[in-house]
Coordinates of C-alpha atoms in Angstrom, one line a residue:
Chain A
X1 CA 11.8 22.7 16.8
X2 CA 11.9 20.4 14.1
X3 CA 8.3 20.7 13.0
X4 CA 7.3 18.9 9.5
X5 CA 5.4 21.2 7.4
X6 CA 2.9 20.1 5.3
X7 CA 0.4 22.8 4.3
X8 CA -1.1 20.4 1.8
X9 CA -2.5 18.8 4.4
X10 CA -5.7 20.5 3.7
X11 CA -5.8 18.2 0.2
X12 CA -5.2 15.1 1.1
X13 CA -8.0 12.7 1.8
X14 CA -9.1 12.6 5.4
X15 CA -9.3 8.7 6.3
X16 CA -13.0 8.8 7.0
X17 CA -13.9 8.8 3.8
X18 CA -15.3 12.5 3.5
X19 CA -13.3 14.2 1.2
X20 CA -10.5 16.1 1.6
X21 CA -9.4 17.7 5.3
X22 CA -10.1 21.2 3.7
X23 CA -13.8 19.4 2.9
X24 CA -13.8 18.0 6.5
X25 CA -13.2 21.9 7.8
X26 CA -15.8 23.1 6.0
X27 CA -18.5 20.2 7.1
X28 CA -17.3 21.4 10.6
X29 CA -18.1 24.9 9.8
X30 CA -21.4 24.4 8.7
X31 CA -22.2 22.6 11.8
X32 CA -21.1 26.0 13.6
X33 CA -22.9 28.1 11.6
X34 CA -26.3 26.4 12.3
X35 CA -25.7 26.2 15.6
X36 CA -24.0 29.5 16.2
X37 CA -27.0 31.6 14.3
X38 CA -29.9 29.1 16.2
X39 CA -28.4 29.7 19.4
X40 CA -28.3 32.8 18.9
X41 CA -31.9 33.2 17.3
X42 CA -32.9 31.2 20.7
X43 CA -30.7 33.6 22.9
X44 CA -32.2 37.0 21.4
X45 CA -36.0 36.2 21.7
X46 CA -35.7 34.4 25.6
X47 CA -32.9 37.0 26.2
X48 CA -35.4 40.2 25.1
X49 CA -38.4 38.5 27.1
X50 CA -36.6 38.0 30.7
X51 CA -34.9 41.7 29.9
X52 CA -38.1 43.4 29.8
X53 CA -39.3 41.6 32.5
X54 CA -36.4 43.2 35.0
X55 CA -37.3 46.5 34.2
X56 CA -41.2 45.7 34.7
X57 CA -42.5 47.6 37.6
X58 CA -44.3 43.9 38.5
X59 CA -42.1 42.9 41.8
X60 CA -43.4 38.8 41.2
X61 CA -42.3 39.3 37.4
X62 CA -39.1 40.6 38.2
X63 CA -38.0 38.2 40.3
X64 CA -38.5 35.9 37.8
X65 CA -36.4 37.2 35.7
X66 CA -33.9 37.2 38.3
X67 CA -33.8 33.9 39.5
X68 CA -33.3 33.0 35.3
X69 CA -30.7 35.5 35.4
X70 CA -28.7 34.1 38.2
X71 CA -29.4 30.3 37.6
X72 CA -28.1 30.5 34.1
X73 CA -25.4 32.9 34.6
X74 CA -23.6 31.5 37.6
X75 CA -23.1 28.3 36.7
X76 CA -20.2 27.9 33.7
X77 CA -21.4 27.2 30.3
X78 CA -19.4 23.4 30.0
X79 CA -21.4 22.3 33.6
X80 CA -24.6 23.3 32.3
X81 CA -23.9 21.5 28.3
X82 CA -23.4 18.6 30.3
X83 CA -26.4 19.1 32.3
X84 CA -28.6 19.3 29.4
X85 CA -27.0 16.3 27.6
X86 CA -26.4 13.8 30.2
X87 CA -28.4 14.3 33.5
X88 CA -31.8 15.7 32.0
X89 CA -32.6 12.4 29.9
X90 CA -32.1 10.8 33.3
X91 CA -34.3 12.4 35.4
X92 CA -37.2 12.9 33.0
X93 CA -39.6 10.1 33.1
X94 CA -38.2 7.1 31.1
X95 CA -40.3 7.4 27.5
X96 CA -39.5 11.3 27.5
X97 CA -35.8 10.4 28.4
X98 CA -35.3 7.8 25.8
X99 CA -36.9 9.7 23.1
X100 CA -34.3 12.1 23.7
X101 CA -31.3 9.9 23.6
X102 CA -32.1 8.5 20.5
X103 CA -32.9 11.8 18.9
X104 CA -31.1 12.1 15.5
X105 CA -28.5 14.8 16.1
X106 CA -29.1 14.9 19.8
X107 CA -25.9 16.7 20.2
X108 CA -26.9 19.5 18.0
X109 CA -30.0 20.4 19.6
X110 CA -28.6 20.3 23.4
X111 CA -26.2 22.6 22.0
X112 CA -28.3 25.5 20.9
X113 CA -30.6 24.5 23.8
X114 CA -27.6 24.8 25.8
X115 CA -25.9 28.0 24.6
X116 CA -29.4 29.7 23.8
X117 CA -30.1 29.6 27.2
X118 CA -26.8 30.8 28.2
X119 CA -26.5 33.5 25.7
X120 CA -30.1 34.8 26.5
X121 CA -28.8 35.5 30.3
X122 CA -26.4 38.1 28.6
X123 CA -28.5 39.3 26.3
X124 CA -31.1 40.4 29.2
X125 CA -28.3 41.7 31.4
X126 CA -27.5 44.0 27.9
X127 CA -31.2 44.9 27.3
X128 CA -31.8 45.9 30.9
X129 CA -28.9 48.4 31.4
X130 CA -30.4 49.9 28.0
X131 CA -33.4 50.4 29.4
X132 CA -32.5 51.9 32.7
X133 CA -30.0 54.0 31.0
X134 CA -32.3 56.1 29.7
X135 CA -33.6 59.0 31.2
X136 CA -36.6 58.3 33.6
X137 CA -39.0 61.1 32.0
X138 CA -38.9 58.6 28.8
X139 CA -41.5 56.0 30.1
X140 CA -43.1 58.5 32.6
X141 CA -44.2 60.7 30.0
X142 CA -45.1 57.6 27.3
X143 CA -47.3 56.8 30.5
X144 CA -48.6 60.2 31.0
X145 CA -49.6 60.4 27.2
X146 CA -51.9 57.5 28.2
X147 CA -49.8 54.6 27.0
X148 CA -49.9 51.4 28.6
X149 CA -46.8 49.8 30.2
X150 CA -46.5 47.4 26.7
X151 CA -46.9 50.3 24.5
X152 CA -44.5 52.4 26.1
X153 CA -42.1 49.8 26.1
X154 CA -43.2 48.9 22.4
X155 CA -42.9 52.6 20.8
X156 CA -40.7 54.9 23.4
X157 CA -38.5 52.7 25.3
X158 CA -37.2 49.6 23.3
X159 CA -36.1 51.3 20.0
X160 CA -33.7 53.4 21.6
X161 CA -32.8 50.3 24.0
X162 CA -31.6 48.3 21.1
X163 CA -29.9 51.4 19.4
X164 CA -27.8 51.6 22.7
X165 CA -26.7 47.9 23.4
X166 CA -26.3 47.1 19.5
X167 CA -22.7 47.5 20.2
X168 CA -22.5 45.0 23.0
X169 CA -25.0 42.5 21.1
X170 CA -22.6 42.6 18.9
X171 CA -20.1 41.1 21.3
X172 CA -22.9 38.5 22.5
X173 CA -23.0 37.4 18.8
X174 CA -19.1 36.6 18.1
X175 CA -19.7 35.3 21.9
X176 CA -22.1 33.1 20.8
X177 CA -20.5 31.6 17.7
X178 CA -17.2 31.4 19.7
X179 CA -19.1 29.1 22.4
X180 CA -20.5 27.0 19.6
X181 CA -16.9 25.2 20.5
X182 CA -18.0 24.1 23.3
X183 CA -20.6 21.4 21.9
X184 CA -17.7 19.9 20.8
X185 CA -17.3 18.1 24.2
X186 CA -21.1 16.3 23.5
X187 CA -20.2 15.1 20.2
X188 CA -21.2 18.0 18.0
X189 CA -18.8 17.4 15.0
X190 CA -17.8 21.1 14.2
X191 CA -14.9 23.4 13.1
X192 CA -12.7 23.1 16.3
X193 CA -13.7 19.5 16.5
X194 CA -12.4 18.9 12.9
X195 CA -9.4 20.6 13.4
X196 CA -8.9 18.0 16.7
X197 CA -9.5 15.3 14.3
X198 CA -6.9 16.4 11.3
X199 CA -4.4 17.0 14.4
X200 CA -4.7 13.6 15.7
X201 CA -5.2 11.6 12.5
X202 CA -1.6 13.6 10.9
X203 CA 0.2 15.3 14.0
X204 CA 0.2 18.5 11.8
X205 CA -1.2 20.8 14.8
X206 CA -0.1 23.7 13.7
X207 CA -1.8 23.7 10.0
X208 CA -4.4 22.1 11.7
X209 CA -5.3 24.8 14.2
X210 CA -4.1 27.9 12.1
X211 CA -6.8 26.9 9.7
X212 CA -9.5 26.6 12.6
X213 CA -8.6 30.2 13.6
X214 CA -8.7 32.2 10.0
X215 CA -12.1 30.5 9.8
X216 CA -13.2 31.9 13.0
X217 CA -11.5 35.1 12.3
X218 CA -13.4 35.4 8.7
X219 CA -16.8 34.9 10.3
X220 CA -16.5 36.9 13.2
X221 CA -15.1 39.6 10.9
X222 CA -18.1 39.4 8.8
X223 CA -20.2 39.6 11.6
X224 CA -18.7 42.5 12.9
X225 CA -19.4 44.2 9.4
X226 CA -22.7 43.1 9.1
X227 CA -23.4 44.3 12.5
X228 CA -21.5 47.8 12.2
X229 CA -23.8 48.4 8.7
X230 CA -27.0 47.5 10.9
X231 CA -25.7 50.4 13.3
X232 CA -25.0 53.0 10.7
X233 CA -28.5 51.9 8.8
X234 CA -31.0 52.0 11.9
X235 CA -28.9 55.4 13.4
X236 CA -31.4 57.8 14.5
X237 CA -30.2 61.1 14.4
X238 CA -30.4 63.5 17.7
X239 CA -30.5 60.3 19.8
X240 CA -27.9 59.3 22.1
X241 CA -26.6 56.5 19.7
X242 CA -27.3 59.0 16.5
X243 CA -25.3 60.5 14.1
Chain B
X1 CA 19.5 24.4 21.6
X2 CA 23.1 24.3 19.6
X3 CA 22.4 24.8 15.7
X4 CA 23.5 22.1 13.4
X5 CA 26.5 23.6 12.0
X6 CA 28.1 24.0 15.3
X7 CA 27.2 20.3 16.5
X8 CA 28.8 19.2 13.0
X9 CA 32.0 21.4 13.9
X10 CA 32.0 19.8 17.6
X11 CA 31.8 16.6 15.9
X12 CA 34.7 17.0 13.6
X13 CA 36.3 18.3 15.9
X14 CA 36.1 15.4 18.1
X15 CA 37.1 13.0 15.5
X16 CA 40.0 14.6 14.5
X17 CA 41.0 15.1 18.1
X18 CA 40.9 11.5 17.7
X19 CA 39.7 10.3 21.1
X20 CA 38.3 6.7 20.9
X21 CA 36.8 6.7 24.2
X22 CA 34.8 10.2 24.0
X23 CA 30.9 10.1 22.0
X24 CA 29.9 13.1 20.6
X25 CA 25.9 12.6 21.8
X26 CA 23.5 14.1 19.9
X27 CA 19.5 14.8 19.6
X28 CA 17.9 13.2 23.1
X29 CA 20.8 11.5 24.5
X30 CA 23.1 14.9 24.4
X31 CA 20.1 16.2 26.3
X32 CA 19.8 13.8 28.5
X33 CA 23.9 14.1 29.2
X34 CA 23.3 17.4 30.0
X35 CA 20.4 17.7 32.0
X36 CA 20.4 14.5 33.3
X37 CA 17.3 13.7 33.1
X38 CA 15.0 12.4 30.2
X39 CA 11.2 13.8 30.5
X40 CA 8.7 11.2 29.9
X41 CA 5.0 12.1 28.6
X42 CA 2.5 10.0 30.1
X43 CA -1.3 9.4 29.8
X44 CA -3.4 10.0 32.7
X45 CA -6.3 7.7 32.1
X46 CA -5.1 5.0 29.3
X47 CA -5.8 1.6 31.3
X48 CA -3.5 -0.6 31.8
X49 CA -0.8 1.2 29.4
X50 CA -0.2 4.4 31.0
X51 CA -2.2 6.0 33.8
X52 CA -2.2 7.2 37.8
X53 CA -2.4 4.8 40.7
X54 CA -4.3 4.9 43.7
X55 CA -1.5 6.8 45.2
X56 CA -1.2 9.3 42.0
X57 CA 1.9 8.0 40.9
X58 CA 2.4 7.0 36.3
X59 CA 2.1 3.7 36.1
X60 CA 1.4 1.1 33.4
X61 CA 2.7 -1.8 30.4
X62 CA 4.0 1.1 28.2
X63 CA 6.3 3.2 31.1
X64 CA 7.5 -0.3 32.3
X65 CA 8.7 -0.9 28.8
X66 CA 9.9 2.8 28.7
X67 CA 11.7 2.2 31.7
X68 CA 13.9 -0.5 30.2
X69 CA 14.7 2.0 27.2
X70 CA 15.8 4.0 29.8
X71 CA 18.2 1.7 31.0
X72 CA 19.6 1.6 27.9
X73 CA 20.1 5.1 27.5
X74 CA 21.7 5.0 31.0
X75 CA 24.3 2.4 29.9
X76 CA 24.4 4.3 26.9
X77 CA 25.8 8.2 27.8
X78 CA 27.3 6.4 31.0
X79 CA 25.0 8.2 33.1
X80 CA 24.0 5.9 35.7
X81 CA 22.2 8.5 38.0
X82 CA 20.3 9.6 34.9
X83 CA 16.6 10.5 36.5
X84 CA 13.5 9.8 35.0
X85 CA 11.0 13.3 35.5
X86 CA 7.0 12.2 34.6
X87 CA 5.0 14.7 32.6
X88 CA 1.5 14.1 32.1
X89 CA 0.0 15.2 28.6
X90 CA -3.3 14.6 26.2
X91 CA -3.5 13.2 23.1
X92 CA -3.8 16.7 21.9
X93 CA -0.7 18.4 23.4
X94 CA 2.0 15.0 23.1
X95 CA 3.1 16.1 19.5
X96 CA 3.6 19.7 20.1
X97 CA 4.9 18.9 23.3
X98 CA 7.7 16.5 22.0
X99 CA 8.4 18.3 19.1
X100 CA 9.7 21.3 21.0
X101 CA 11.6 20.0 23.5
X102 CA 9.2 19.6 26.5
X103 CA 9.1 15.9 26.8
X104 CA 11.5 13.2 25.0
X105 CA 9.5 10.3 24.8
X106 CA 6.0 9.6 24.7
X107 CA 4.9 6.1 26.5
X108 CA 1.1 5.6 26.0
X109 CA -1.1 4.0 23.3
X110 CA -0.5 5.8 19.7
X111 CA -1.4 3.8 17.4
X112 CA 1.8 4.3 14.7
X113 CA 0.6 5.2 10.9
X114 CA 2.4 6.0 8.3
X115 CA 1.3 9.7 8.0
X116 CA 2.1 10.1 11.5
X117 CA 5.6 9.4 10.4
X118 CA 6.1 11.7 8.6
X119 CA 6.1 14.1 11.7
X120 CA 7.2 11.8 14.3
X121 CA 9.2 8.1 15.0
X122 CA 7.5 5.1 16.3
X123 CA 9.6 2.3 18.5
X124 CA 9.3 -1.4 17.9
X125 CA 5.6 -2.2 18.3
X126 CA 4.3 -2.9 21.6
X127 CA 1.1 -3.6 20.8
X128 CA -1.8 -5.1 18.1
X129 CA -5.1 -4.0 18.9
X130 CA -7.6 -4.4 16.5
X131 CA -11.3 -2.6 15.9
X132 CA -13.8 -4.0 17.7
X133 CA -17.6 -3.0 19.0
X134 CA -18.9 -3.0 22.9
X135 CA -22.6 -3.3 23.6
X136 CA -25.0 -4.3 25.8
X137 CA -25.5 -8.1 25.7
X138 CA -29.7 -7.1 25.8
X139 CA -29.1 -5.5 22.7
X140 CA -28.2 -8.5 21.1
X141 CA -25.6 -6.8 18.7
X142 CA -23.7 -10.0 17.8
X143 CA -22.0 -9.2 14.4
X144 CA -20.9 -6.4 12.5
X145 CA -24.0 -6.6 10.0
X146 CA -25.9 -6.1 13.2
X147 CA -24.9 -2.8 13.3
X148 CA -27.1 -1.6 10.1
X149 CA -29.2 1.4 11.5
X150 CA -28.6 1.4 15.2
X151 CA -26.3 4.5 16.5
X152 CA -23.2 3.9 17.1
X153 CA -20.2 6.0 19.1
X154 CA -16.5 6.5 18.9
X155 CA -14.0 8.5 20.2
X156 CA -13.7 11.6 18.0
X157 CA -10.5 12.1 15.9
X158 CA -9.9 8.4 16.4
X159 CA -8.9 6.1 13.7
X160 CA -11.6 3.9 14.8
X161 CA -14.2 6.6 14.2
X162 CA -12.9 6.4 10.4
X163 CA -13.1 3.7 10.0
X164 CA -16.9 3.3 11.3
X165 CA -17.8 6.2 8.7
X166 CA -15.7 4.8 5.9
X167 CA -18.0 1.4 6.3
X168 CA -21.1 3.4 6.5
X169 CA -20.3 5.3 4.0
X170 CA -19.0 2.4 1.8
X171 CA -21.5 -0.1 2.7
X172 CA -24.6 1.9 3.1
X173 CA -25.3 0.8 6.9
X174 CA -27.1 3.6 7.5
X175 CA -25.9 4.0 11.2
X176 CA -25.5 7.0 12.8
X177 CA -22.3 7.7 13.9
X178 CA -21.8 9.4 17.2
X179 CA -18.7 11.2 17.9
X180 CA -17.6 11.3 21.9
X181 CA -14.6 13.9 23.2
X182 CA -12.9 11.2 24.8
X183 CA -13.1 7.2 25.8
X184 CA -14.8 8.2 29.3
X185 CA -17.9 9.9 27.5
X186 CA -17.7 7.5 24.9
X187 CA -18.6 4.6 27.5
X188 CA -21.0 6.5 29.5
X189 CA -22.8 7.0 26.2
X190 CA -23.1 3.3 25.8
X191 CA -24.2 3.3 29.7
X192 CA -26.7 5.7 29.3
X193 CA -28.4 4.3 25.6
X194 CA -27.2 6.9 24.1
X195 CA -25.6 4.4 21.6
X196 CA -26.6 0.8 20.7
X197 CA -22.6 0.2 20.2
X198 CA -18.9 1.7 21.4
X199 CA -16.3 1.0 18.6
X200 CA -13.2 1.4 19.9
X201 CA -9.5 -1.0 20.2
X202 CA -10.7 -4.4 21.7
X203 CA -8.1 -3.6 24.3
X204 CA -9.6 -0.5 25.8
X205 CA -13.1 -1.9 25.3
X206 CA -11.8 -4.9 27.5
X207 CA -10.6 -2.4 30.0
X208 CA -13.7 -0.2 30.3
X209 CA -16.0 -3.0 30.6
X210 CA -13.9 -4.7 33.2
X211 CA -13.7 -1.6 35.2
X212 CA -17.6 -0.4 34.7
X213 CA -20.6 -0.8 37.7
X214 CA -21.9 -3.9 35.7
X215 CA -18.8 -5.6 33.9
X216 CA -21.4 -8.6 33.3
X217 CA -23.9 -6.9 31.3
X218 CA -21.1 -6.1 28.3
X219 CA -19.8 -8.1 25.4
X220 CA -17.2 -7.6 22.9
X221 CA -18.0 -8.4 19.5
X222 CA -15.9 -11.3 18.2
X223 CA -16.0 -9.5 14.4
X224 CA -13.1 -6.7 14.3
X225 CA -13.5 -3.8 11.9
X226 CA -10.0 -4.4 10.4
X227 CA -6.5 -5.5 11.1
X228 CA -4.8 -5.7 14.4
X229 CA -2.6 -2.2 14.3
X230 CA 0.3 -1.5 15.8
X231 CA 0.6 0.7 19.2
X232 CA 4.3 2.4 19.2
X233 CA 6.3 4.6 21.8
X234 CA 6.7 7.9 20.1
X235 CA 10.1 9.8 19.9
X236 CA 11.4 12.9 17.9
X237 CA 12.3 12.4 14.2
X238 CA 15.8 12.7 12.7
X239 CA 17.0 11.1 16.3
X240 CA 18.9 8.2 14.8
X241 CA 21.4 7.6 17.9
X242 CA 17.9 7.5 20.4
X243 CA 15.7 5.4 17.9
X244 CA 18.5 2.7 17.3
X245 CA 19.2 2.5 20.6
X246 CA 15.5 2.4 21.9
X247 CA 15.0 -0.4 19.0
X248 CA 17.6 -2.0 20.4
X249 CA 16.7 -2.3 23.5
X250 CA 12.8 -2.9 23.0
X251 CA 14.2 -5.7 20.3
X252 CA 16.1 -7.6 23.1
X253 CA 12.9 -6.8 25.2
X254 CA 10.5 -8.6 23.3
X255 CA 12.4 -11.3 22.6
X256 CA 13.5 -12.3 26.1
X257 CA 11.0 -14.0 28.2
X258 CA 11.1 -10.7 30.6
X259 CA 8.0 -9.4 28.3
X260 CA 5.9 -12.2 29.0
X261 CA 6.4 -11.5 33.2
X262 CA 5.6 -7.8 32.1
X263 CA 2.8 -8.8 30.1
X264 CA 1.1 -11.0 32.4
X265 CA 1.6 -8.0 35.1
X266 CA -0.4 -5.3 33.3
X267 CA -2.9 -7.7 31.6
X268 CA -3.9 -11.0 33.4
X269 CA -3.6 -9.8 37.0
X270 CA -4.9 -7.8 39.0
X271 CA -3.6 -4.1 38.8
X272 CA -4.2 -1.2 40.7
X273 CA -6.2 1.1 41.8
X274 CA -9.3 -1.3 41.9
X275 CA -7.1 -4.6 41.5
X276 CA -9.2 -5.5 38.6
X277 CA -7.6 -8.6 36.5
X278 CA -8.5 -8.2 32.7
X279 CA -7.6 -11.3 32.0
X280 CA -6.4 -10.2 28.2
X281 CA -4.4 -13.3 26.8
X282 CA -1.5 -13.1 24.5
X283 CA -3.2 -12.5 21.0
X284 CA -0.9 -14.7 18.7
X285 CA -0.2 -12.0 16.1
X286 CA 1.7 -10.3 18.8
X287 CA 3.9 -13.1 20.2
X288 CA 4.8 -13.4 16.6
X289 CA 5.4 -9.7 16.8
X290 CA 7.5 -10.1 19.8
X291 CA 10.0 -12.6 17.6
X292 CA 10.1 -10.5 15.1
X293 CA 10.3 -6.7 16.7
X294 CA 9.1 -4.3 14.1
X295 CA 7.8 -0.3 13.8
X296 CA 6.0 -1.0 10.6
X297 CA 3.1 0.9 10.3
X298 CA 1.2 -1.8 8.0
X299 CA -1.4 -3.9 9.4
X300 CA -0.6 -6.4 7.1
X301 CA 2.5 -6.9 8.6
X302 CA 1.6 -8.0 11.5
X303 CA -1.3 -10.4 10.2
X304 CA -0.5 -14.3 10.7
X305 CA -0.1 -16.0 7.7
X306 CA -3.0 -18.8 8.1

């Protein structure tokens, strides 16, 4: 194939003014960074409520949570962006719609809205096979110690929960920033979409996209660190997930 | 694929068998000789230059004009029953597709630039298009300056989308600058008031208006962001035997009245699926270009000297 490389790419001045393409990249990567770690901030507290409320022994409650559950997890992730960004301003009432539209950075916030809400789904699923893999006698005898449900959950049950699933939250996470792509079909400007935009503005697709990737690679190795240190650090010894 | 060195032996070979009569074909048209066929990448969805019909079928101003290269190439290798195969790609695939192999010619709207050709070759220019703003005529956007503050869409990695940031960077406008995946999201944005203003060739703005529920409740702005620039067919680099001969034959295209019937085909009647007439005229900087068939990537070189 008679490719043209041009690795200096990277330092030559993108034609939208902003600097180089390697200053373009990194614009784009902040963009996925804020909405990678909101999402994600969005994903873990709805995510931890509707988990809890599965394993409530409320019947109504829990079938809340399962209706959440199987709205937001059945329906791909690209359908429900564009739900958020194009059909909700429309069938809210006019004022509330427009508002919307002509929110500065619209595109960011449907996008942690978006992924937050799609992320959370996981994140419950996670939470609630922690729960219910521990042993029965756990909440029984926090109950029979004359704990109610919420302190049970608060002091016996959800610290070992988390220990457990911290492993596969850890896969949520790297999910998460790896969805942050997807906001790049409403007009989110970030790393994959600048890597698009050096592709088509110089043809050089494969410096282009081989950039994109060691940047995603970096940060989800990071994370992956970062989340591996949390594990060691918050180990309780003797417990299932201890040292 | 043969490596160099062999096709330089086969050639020497050749000439100091010392046949008149026999070519020694190389880059595309060996290819083509050989698998007779030449692999065309088309556009699904770029009105009026390359898309599918109503029956699903590539049609469009840029594969007609392809198709006459392909006669060329036919007369060419002497391959009269060369076939033509239709591949459909995406303004993100066509390079890497082209460049190894997969298709030989792409027949769309690129608009050429001179970094692009550094990786690939544009044919004579087929089009001028220049940068122009859609909006809603109750919006009242009449003139560039109009533009200061309102939000404003293009299509992202576009050269158009530059250009909008350079000026609002340049010129303080304070707009914001809305970036859309692709023309079809760009337009519904305008639908919906998401943006006060689509920026985007005058061409396709024509063409997306024309084909939208209300084509009435548009208007182009008469102000363009820049010069016309150039639309080229885009072919593998180093292929000196295809790009002559595609020059060539666009050259004698443009400058026979055929292009006009071709023209007036794709632009000012009506043409399928919907049979909607766009009723584009001839912009003068390109029947100029016509005369003078060119693949210069310089805006300036196109511009009529007033």
């Amino acid at each position: 194939m008679n490719y043209n490389w041009n690795w200096g790419i990277f330092l030559e001045p993108s034609p939208d003014g902003q600097g180089t393409y390697l200053d373009t990249l990194l614009l784009g990567l902040r963009w996925t960074l804020a909405t990678a770690l909101s999402a994600w901030v969005l994903a873990l507290s709805l995510g931890i409520v509707v988990g809890i409320l599965r394993t409530l022994p409320s019947r109504p409650l829990q079938a809340i949570g399962t209706v959440y559950v199987e709205l937001f997890r059945n329906i791909p992730l690209l359908v429900q962006l564009f739900c958020w960004y194009f059909v909700l301003p429309e069938v809210l009432p006019k004022t509330a719609g427009a508002w919307l539209k002509q929110l500065p950075n619209a595109s960011f916030f449907t996008a942690v809205v978006a992924i937050g809400f799609y992320m959370s789904v996981r994140v419950a699923e996670q939470l609630r096979s922690g729960i219910n893999a521990l042993p029965r006698g756990q909440k029984n005898a926090g109950l029979a110690l004359g704990l109610t449900t919420a302190q049970t959950y608060r002091y016996v049950l959800l610290p070992v929960a988390f220990r457990i699933i911290l492993p596969p939250l850890t896969s949520e996470f790297l999910n998460t920033i790896k969805n942050s792509s997807v906001a790049l079909t409403i007009g989110l400007v970030e790393l994959t979409a600048r890597a698009y935009a050096i592709q088509e503005q110089s043809f050089q697709f494969f410096e282009a996209f081989a950039a994109a990737t060691v940047v995603y690679l970096i940060v989800n190795l990071c994370v992956t660190l970062g989340m591996r240190l949390l594990e060691k650090k918050i180990a309780i010894p003797g417990y299932i997930s201890g040292k | 694929m043969r490596s160099i060195a062999s096709l330089v032996a086969i050639a020497t070979t050749a000439l100091i068998a010392g046949s008149v009569s026999a070519q020694t074909l190389t880059g595309t048209l060996q290819k083509a000789k050989e698998t007779k066929k030449i692999v065309i990448g088309f556009q699904e969805a770029s009105v009026p230059f390359s898309y599918l019909d109503g029956n699903q079928k590539p049609v469009g101003y840029t594969l007609d004009i392809c198709s006459k290269i392909v006669d060329a190439i036919r007369k060419e290798i002497s391959e009269p029953d060369l076939q033509i195969e239709y591949t459909p790609v995406t303004s993100a695939n066509r390079i890497p597709l082209l460049l190894n192999g997969t298709i030989d010619m792409n027949c769309a709207s690129a608009t050429n630039n001179l970094e692009r050709q550094k990786q690939v070759d544009f044919v004579n220019t087929h089009f001028l298009t220049a940068n122009r703003f859609v909006s809603k005529k109750s919006n009242n956007l009449n003139s560039i300056e109009d533009l200061k503050g309102k939000t404003v869409v293009s299509v992202a990695g576009s050269v158009n989308l530059n250009q909008i940031n350079r000026i609002n960077n340049e010129r303080g406008f304070g707009m914001t600058v809305a970036s859309a995946k692709d023309q079809l999201e760009a337009f519904l944005m305008l639908e919906t008031d998401r943006a006060q203003a689509y920026v985007m060739d005058d061409v396709q703005l024509a063409v997306q208006a024309a084909r939208s529920k209300d084509p009435g409740a548009y208007v182009i702005s008469k102000d363009a962001f820049g010069k016309p620039e150039p639309y080229g067919i885009i072919i593998r680099k180093n292929d000196k035997p295809l790009k002559d001969l595609a020059d060539k034959a666009t050259a004698a295209l443009y400058r026979s009245p055929e292009i006009d019937t071709i023209y007036k085909k794709w632009f000012q009647s009506p043409v399928p699926p919907n049979n909607v007439n766009f009723n584009y005229p001839l912009d003068p900087a390109l029947a100029a270009a016509f005369k003078n068939p060119s693949d210069s990537a310089d805006p300036d070189h196109y511009a009529l000297k007033n």
